[in-house]
Every structure is written in C-alpha cells, then in structure tokens.
Amino acid sequence: MNPKYIYNVIVAAGSGSRFGASLPKQFCILEDRPVLMHTIENMQKALPGSHIILVLNPDFFEYWDEICRKYGFYSPKIVAGGNNRWQSVKNAISQIPHDAEIITIHDGARPIVDKAMVCRVINALDNGFGAIPVVPITDSLRQLNKSGSMPVNRELYRAVQTPQAFHASKLREAYTLPYDSSFTDDASVMSAAGYDDLLIVDGDSYNIKITHPLDIEIASIYLRYK
C-alpha cells in the first residue's frame, strides 16, 4: 500500500476529566515532552510517508501552538473536535481527500504505539473492511444482572485498542449515519452501517491508554523498553 493514500486520524479532543489534572492527559508531560507529541511521532515512525490529521478541542488550539514552539515540534494538520468522539472523527474524515484508500483512527492518549502492530492492522485490510487490534483480558470478569452478577468466560472476550484501520470509502459511508450512543469506537460505527467483516489482530500490551496519573509513570517505564 502506497503510504501517500493512508490518512491517520489522531483523536485528542477530550477533556481528560477522569485524569484529574489541570490539563487534559494528552498534554501532560511524559519523560521529556507532552504525551501527544510521543503519539504523533510514533505514528509517523510506524507509517512514514502517510498523513496525520490531529483532532483537538478548539479551546486548546492556542496552547498546542505554544507548546509546539516550546518543544520545537512540527504539528500535523489540525481539525476542530466535536461534542463527542464520534463527531470529532466525523470532522476529521470530512477533511480527508476522496482519493484516500485507508484511514486509521488512533487515540491521542496512546503514546507507545509501534510499527509492528500498526503494520499488522494495515495488512489485515487485505481480507476485510476493517481491522482492530485487541489484547487478551487477564482479569476475571463478571456480568451484572438483576439478581447481582455471574462469572463469564474471559477467553470469549478481548480488550480493544487503537489504531483501528478501515477502507476509507467504507468508513466515510459509515459516518453518514446519525449519532448513536452505542458508538463506542469506530468499529461499532462500521458494524452499525452493515460492515461486519472486521478482523481482529494482535494488539500490544505496551499500547496502554493514559487514563489515570499513574499511567504516566507506567508509560515512562514502557518507553524505555520500546
């Protein structure tokens, strides 16, 4: 696949309310610079020659510009985020040329994405409309019900990561659907549009999503091993 027809959407428009810091988690410092800069750079390394579109909350456009100057970082094209993740991705897709062949969607708060995993996701598109990286669940699971809860077989479940990759034309069509609260990720939007031929590939246990302050410390350790 020619990388010039691959567009990578990095979604970083969230408020990071669960993180509990004065800044959204994507702007917090990981090692020597903000989390988001690691994410962008690692996606660039994974797919050199491809395009990146960064989705930000407009309230942070000026701040992003300031820290890019501070760290000598070149920002990719920026698109304004919406009121939810679905709207943010939809806004980004609207800015992608129609000759694009593949679109990947990645969380800005997953800074340790690596080339091997991204290539697995991209290569899987030879056999389906989309590809999703997943990892096994190591904790025991229980399903809630009216009487309390019951154990479930964790071998039947996987934790979903990003980047998720899709044929551009199919993803663009899927995002013409109206918003639904059941859209938890881009794969769920594709499924709602009837594109159920979505493949799962091995994710990466290092590919954590920064959610809580301690995750910064964990990611810092992981960075030394990647």
Short mmCIF file of C-alpha atoms in Angstrom, two decimals, residues 105-107 110 117 132-135 159-164 185 202-208:
data_model
loop_
_atom_site.label_atom_id
_atom_site.label_comp_id
_atom_site.label_asym_id
_atom_site.label_seq_id
_atom_site.Cartn_x
_atom_site.Cartn_y
_atom_site.Cartn_z
CA ILE A 105 -8.12 6.20 13.88
CA HIS A 106 -5.88 6.37 16.94
CA ASP A 107 -6.28 7.68 20.48
CA ARG A 110 -1.89 6.01 23.45
CA MET A 117 1.34 -3.53 15.50
CA ILE A 132 -8.99 -3.88 15.10
CA PRO A 133 -6.06 -4.58 17.46
CA VAL A 134 -7.03 -6.49 20.59
CA VAL A 135 -5.35 -7.98 23.64
CA ALA A 159 -9.88 -5.62 25.11
CA VAL A 160 -9.92 -3.32 22.08
CA GLN A 161 -7.08 -0.90 21.28
CA THR A 162 -6.26 1.60 18.57
CA PRO A 163 -5.25 2.35 15.87
CA GLN A 164 -8.20 0.81 14.09
CA ASP A 185 -15.42 3.24 18.79
CA ASP A 202 -2.89 -8.97 17.91
CA GLY A 203 -2.54 -5.70 19.76
CA ASP A 204 0.32 -4.80 22.08
CA SER A 205 0.30 -4.91 25.88
CA TYR A 206 2.57 -1.86 25.90
CA ASN A 207 -0.01 0.13 23.94
CA ILE A 208 -1.77 1.47 27.03
#
